[in-house]
PDB file of C-alpha atoms in Angstrom:
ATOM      1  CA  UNK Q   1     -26.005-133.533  66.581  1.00  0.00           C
ATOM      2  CA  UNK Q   2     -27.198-131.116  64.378  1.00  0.00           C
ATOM      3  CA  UNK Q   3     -29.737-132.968  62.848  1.00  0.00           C
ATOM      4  CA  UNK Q   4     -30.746-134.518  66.262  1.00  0.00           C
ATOM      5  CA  UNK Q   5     -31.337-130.574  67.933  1.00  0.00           C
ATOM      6  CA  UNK Q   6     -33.445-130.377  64.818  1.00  0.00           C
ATOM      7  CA  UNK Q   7     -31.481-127.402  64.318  1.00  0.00           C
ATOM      8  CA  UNK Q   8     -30.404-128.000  60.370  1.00  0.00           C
ATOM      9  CA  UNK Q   9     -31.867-129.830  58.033  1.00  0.00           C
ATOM     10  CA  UNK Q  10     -29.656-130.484  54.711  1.00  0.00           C
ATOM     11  CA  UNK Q  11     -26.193-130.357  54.726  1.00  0.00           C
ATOM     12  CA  UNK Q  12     -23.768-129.750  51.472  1.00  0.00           C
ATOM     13  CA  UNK Q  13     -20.573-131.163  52.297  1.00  0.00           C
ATOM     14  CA  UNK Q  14     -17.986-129.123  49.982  1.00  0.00           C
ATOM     15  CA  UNK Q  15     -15.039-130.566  48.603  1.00  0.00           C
ATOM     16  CA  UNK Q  16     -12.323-128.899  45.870  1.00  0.00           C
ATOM     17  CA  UNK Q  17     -11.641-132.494  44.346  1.00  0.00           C
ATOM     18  CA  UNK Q  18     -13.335-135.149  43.715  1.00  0.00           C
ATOM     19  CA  UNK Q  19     -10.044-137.536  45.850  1.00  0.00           C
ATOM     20  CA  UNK Q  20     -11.803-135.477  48.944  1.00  0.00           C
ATOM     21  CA  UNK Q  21     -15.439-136.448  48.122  1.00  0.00           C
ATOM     22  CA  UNK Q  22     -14.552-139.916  48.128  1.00  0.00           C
ATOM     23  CA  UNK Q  23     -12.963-139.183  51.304  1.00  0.00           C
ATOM     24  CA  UNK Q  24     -15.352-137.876  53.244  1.00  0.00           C
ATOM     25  CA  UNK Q  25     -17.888-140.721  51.201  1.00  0.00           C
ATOM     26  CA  UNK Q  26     -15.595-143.440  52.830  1.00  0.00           C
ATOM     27  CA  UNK Q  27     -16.013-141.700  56.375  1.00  0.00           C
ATOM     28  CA  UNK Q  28     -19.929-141.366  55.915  1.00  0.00           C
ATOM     29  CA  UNK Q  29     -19.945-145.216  54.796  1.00  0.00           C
ATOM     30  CA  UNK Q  30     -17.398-146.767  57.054  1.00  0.00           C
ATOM     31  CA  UNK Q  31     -17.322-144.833  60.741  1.00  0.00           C
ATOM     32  CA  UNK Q  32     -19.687-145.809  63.001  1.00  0.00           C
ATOM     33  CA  UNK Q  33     -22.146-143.872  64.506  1.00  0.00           C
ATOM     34  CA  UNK Q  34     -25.284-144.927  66.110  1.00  0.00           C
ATOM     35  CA  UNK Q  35     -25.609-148.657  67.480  1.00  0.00           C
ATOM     36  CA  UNK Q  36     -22.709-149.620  65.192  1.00  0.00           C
ATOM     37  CA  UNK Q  37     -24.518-148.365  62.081  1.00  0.00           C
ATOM     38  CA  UNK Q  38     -22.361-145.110  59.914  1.00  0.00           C
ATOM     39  CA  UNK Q  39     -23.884-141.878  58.742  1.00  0.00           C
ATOM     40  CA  UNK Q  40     -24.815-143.446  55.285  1.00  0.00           C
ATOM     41  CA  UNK Q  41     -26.728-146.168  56.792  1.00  0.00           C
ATOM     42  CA  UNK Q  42     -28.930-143.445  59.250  1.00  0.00           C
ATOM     43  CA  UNK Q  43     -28.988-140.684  57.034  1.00  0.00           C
ATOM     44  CA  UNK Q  44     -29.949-140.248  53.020  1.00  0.00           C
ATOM     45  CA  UNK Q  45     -26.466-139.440  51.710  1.00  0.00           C
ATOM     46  CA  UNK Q  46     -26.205-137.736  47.839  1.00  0.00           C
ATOM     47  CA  UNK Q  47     -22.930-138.887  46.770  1.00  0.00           C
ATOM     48  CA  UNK Q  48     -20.519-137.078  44.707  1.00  0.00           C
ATOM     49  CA  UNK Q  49     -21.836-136.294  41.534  1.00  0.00           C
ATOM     50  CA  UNK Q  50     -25.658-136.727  42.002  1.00  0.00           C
ATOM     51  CA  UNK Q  51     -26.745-133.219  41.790  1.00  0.00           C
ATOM     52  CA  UNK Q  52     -30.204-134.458  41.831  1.00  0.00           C
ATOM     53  CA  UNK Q  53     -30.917-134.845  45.535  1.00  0.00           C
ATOM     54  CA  UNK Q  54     -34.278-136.137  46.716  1.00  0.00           C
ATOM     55  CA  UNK Q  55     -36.349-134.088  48.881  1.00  0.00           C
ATOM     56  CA  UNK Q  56     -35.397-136.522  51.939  1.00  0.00           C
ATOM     57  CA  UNK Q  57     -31.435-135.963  51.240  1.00  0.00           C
ATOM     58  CA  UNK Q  58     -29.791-135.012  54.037  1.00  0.00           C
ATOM     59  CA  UNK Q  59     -26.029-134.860  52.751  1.00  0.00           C
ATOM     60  CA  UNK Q  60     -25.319-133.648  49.867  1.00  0.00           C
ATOM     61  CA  UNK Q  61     -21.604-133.930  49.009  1.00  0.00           C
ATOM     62  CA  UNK Q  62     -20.068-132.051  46.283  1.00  0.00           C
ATOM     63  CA  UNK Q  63     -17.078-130.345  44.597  1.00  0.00           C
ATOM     64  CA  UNK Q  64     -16.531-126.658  44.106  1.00  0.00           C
ATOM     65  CA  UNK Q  65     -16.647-126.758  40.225  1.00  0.00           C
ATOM     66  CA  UNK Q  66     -19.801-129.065  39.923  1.00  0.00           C
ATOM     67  CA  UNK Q  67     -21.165-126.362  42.528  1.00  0.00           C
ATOM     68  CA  UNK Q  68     -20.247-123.010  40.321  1.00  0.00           C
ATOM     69  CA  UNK Q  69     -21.728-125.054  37.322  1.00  0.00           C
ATOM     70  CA  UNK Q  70     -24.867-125.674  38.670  1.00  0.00           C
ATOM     71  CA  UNK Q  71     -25.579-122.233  40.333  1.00  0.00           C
ATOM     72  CA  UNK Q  72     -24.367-119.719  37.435  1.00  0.00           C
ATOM     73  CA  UNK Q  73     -24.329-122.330  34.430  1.00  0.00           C
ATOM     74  CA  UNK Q  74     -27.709-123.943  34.517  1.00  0.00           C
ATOM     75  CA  UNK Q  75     -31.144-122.488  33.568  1.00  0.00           C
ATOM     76  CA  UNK Q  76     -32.556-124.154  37.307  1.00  0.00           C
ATOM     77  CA  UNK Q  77     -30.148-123.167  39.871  1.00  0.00           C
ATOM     78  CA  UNK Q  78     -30.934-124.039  43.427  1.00  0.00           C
ATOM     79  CA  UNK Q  79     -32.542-122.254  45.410  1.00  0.00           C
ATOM     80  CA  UNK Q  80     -30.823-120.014  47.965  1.00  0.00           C
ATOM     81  CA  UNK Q  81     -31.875-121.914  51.124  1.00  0.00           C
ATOM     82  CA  UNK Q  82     -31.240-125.393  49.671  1.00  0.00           C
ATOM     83  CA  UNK Q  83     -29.235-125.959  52.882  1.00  0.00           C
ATOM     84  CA  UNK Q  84     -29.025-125.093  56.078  1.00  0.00           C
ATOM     85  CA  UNK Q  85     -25.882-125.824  56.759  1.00  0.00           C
ATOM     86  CA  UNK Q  86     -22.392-125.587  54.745  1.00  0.00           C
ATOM     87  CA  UNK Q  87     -19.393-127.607  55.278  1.00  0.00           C
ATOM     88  CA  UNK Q  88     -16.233-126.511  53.277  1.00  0.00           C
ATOM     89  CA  UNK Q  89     -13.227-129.304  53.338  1.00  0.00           C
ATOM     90  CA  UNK Q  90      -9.748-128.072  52.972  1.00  0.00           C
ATOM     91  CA  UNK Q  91     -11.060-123.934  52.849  1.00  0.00           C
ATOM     92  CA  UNK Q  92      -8.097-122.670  52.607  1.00  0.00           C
ATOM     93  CA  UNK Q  93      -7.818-123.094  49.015  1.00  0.00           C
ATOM     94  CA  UNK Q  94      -4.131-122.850  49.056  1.00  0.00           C
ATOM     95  CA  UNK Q  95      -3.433-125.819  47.161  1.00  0.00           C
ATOM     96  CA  UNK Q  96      -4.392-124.603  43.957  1.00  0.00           C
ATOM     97  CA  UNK Q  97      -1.448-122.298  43.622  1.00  0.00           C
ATOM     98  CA  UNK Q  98       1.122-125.039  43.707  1.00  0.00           C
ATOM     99  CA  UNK Q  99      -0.417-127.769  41.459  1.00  0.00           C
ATOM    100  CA  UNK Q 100      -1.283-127.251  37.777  1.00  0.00           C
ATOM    101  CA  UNK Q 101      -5.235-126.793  37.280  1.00  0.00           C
ATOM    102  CA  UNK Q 102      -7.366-129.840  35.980  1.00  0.00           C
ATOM    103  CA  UNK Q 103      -9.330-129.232  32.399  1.00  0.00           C
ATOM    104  CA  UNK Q 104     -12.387-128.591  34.461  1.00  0.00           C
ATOM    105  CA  UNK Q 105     -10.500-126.212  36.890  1.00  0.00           C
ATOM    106  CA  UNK Q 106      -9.309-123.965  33.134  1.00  0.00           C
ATOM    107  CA  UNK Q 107     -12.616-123.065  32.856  1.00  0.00           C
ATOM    108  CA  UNK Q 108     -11.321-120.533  35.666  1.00  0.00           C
ATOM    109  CA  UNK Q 109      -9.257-117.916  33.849  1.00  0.00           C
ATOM    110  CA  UNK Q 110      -7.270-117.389  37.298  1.00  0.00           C
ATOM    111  CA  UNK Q 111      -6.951-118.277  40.707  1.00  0.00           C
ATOM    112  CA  UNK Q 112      -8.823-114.620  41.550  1.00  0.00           C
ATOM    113  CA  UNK Q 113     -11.613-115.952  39.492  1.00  0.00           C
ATOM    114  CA  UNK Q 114     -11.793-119.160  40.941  1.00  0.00           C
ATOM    115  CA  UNK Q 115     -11.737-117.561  44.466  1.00  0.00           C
ATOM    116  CA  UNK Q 116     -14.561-115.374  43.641  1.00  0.00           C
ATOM    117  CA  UNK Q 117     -16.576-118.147  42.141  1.00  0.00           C
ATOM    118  CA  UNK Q 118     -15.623-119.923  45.624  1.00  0.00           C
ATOM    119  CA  UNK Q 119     -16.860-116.728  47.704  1.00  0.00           C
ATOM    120  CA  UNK Q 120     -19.674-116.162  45.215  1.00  0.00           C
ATOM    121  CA  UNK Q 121     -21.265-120.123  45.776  1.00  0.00           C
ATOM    122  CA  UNK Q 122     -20.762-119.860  49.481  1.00  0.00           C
ATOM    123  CA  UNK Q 123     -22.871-116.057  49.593  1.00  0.00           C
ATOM    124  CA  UNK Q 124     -25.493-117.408  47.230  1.00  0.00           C
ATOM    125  CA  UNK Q 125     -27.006-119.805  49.941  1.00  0.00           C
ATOM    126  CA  UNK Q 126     -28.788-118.665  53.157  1.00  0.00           C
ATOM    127  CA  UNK Q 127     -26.893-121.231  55.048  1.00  0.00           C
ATOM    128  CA  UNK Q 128     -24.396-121.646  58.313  1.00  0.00           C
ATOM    129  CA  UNK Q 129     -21.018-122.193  56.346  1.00  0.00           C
ATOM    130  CA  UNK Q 130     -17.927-123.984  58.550  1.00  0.00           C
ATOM    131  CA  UNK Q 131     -15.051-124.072  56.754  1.00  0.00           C
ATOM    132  CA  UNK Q 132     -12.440-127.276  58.034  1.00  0.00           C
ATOM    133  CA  UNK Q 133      -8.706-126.319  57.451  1.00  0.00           C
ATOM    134  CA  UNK Q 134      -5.410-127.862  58.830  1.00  0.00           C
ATOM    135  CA  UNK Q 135      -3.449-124.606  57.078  1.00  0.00           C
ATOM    136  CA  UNK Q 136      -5.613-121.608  57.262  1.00  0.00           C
ATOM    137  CA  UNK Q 137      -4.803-118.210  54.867  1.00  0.00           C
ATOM    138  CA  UNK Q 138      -5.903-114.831  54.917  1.00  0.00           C
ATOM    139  CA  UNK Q 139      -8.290-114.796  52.893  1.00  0.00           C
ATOM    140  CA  UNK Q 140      -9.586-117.758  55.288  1.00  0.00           C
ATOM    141  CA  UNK Q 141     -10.455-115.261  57.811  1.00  0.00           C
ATOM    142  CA  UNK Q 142     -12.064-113.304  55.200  1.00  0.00           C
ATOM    143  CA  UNK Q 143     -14.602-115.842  54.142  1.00  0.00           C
ATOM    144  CA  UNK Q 144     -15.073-117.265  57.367  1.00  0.00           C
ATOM    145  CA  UNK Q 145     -13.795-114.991  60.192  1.00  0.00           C
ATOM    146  CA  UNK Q 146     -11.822-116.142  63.410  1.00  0.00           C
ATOM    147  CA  UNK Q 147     -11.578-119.923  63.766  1.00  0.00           C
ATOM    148  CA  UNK Q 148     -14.042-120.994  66.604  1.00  0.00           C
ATOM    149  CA  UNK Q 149     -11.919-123.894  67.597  1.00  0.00           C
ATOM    150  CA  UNK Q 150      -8.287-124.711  66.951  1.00  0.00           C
ATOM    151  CA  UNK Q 151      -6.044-128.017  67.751  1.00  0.00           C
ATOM    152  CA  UNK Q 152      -2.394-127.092  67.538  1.00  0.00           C
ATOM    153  CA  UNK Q 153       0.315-128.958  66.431  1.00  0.00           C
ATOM    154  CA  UNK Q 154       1.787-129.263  70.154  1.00  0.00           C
ATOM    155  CA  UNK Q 155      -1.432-130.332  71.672  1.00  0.00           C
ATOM    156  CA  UNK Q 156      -1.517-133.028  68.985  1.00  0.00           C
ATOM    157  CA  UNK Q 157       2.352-133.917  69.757  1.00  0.00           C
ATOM    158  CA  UNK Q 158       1.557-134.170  73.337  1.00  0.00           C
ATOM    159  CA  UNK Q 159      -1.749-136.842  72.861  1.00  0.00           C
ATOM    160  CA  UNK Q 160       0.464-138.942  70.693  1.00  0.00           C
ATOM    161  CA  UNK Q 161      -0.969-137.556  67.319  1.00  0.00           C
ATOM    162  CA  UNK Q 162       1.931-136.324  66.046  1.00  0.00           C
ATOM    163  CA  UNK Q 163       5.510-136.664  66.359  1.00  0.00           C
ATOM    164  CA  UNK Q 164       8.130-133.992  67.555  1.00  0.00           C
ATOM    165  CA  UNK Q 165      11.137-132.718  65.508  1.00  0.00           C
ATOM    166  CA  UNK Q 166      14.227-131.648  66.009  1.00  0.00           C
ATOM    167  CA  UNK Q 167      15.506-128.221  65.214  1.00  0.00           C
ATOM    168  CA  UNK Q 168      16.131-127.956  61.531  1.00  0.00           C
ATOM    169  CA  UNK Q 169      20.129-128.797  60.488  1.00  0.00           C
ATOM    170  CA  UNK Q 170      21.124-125.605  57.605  1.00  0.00           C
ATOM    171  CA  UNK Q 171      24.330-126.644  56.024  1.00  0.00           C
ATOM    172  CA  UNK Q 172      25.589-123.836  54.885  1.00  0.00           C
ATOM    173  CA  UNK Q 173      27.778-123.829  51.561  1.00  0.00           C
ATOM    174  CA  UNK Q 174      29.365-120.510  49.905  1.00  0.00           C
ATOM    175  CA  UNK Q 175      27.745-121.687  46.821  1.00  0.00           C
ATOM    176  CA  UNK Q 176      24.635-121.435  48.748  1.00  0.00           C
ATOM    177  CA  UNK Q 177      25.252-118.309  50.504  1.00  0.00           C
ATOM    178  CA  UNK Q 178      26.462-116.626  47.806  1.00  0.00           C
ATOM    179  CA  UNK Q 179      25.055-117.853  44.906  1.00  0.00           C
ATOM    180  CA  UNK Q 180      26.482-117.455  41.243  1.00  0.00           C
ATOM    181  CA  UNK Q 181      26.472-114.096  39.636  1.00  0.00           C
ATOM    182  CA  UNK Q 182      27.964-112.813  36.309  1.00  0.00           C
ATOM    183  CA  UNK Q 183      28.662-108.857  36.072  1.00  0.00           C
ATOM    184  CA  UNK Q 184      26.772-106.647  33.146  1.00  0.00           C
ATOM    185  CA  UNK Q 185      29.532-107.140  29.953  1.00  0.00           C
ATOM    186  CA  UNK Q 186      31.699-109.794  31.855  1.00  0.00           C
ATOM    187  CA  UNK Q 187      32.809-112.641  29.173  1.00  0.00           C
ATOM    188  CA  UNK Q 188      31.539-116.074  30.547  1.00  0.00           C
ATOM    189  CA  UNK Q 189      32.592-119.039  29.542  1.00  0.00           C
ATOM    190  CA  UNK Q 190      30.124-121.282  27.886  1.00  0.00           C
ATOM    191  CA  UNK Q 191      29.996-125.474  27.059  1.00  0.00           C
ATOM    192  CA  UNK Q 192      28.012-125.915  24.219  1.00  0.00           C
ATOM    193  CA  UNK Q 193      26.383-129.437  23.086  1.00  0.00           C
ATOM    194  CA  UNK Q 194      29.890-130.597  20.404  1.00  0.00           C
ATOM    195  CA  UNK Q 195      32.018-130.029  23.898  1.00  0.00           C
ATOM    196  CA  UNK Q 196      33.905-126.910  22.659  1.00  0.00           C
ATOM    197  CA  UNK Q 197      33.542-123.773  25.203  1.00  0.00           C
ATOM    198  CA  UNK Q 198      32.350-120.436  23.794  1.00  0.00           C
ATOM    199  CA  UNK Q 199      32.705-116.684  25.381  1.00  0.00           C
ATOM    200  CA  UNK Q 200      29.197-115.200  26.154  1.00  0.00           C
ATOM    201  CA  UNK Q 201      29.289-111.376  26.653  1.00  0.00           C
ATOM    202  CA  UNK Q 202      26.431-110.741  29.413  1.00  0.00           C
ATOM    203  CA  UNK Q 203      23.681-108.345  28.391  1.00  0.00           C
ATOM    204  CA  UNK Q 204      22.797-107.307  32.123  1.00  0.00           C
ATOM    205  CA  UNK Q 205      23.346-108.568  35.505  1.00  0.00           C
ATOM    206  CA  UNK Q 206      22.901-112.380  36.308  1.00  0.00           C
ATOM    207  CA  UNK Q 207      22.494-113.740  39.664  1.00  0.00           C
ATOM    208  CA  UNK Q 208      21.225-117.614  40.151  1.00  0.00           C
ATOM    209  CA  UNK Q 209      20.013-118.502  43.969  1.00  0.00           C
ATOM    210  CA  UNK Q 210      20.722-121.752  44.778  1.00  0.00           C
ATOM    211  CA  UNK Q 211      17.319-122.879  44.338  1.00  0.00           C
ATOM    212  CA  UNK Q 212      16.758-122.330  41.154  1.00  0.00           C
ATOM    213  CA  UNK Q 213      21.302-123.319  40.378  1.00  0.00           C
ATOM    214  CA  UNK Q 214      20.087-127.188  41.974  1.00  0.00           C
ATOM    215  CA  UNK Q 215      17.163-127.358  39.691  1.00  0.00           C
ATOM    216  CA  UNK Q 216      18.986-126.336  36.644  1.00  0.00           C
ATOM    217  CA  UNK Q 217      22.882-127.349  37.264  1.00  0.00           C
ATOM    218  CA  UNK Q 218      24.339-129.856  39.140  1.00  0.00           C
ATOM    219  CA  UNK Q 219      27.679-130.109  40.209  1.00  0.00           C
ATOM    220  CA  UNK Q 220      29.494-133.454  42.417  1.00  0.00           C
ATOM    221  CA  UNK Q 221      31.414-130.920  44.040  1.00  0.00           C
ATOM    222  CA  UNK Q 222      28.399-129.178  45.971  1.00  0.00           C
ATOM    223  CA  UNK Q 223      26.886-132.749  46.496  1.00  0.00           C
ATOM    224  CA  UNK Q 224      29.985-134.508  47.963  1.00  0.00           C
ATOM    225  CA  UNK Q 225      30.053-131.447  50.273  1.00  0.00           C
ATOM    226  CA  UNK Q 226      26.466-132.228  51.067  1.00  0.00           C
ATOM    227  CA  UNK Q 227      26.617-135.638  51.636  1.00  0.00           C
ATOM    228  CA  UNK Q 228      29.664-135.782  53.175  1.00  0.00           C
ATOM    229  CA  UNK Q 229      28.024-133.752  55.853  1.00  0.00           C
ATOM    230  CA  UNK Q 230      25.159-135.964  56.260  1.00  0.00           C
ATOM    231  CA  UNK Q 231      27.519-139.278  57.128  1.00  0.00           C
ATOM    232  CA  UNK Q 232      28.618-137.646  59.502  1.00  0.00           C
ATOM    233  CA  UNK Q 233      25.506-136.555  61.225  1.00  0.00           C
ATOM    234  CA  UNK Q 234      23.622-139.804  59.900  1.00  0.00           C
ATOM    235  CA  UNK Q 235      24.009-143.858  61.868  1.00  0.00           C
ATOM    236  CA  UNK Q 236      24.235-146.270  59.052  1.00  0.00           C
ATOM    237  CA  UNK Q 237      23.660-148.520  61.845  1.00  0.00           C
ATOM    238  CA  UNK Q 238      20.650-147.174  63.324  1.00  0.00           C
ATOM    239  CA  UNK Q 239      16.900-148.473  62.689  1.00  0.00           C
ATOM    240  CA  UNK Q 240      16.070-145.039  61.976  1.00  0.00           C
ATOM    241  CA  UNK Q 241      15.221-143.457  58.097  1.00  0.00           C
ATOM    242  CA  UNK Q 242      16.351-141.148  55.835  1.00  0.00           C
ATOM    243  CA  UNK Q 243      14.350-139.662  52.826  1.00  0.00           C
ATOM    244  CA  UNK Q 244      16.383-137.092  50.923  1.00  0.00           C
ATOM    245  CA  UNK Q 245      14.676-135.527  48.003  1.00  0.00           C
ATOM    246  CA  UNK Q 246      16.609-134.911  44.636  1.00  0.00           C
ATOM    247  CA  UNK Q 247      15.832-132.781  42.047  1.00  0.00           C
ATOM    248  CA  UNK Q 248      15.917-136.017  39.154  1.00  0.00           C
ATOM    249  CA  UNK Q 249      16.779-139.545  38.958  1.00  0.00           C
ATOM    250  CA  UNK Q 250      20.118-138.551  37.616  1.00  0.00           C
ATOM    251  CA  UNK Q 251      20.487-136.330  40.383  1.00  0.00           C
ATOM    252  CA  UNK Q 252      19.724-139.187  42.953  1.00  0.00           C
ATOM    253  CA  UNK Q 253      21.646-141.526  41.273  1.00  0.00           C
ATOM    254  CA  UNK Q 254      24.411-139.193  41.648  1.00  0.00           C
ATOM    255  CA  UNK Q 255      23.817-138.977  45.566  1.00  0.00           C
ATOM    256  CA  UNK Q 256      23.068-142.404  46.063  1.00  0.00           C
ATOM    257  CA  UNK Q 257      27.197-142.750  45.087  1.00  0.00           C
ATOM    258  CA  UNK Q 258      28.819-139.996  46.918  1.00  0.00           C
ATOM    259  CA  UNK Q 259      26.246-140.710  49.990  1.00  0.00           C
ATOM    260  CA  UNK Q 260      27.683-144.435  50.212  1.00  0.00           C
ATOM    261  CA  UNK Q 261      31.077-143.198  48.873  1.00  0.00           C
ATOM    262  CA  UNK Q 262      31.177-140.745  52.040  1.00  0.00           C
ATOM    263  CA  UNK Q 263      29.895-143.831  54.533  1.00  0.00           C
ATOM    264  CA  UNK Q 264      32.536-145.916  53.427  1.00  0.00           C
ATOM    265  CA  UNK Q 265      35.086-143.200  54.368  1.00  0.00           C
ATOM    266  CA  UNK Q 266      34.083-142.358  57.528  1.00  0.00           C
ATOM    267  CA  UNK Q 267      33.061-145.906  58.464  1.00  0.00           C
ATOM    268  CA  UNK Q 268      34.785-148.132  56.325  1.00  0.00           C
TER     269      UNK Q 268
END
């Protein structure tokens, strides 16, 4: 539509990964468009990695890090109305806190630096930027101010999208309400590797959440509880699934037994 108005003219389709360029290559190749024919087929489409684009390119798709390289790395940078138009994929850039960065993503000393690298690619060009985001942040806003246009989750339950939930279940243990904690000077009791238990003077206060006691000890005690609990809320019979996540494979091979250990009691 944009190209039809003869409103923009080249487009740089911005992805942080290359997994998204080859999405949004798949889309351009596969959906169709015009008389059956996709995007790829109508329009000259720069796939990801061919920084060279022809003079008739009209999509230009490309990763964040390729983009930063090019601009403030190379000795002919492009110029700063090589597009018209921006599109940013997944601009929140929220995922790159909870994964650990590729060799290419080091180059970034920090996530602050990558963001300003981000801000500073996206300023560089005279272009419209729209930023695409199912999880917007705050610094979202920042970069690209009030979304224009917003589908929410219970519009998308209501077409057929998306499927509603239930109100989540807590089950509440005291381990998990109150955690572990060991007094300043209190003598703990410690198992060491040969089996033979050791006092341990503590140096300060320690308290253990139960996060971070499932990830580091685990007890059948707290898991029977657990899944003792979810036979009873849970229909062996029914058609329906259940995914439960474990910490290991020796911790779900632990609750694999008491979970069918528990059915058996409660339905023989």
């Amino acid at each position: 539509r944009l190209w039809k108005s003869g409103a923009k003219g080249r487009i740089l389709f911005l992805v942080d990964r290359n997994a998204l360029g080859s999405q949004a290559q798949d889309a351009f190749n596969e959906a169709p468009l015009e008389q059956n024919q996709p995007l790829s087929k109508i329009y000259n489409v720069a796939e990801l990695g061919d920084m060279a684009a022809e003079a008739e390119t009209r999509v230009q798709v490309a990763t964040v890090q390729a983009m930063v390289k090019r601009v403030f790395g190379s000795d002919t940078p492009p110029p700063v109305d090589a597009y018209d138009c921006i599109i940013v994929d997944e601009c929140h850039r929220g995922y790159l806190l909870d994964r650990e960065l590729s060799d290419t993503e080091l180059g970034f000393r920090s996530y602050d630096d990558y963001l300003s690298s981000y801000r500073r690619v996206l300023d560089r060009f005279d272009a419209v930027k729209i930023g695409l985001t199912a999880t917007p942040a705050l610094h979202t806003t920042q970069i690209f101010g009030a979304p224009i246009y917003s589908y929410s989750y219970r519009e998308a339950v209501i077409d057929g999208y998306l499927v509603d939930h239930e109100p989540p279940v807590q089950i509440r243990t005291q381990l998990a309400t109150e955690g572990i904690r060991w007094r300043a000077g209190e003598e703990v009791p410690v198992y060491n590797a040969q089996q033979q238990i050791e006092l341990f003077r503590t140096p300060d206060d320690i308290r253990l959440e139960i996060d971070e006691f499932n990830r580091k000890v685990i007890t059948e005690d707290f898991n029977r509880v657990v899944c003792e609990y979810l036979a009873s809320e849970l229909d062996p019979q029914s058609r329906q699934k259940t995914l439960i996540f474990c910490v290991n494979n020796g911790h779900a091979d632990l609750v694999v037994h008491l979970l069918k250990r528990a059915f058996a009691e409660r339905y023989g």
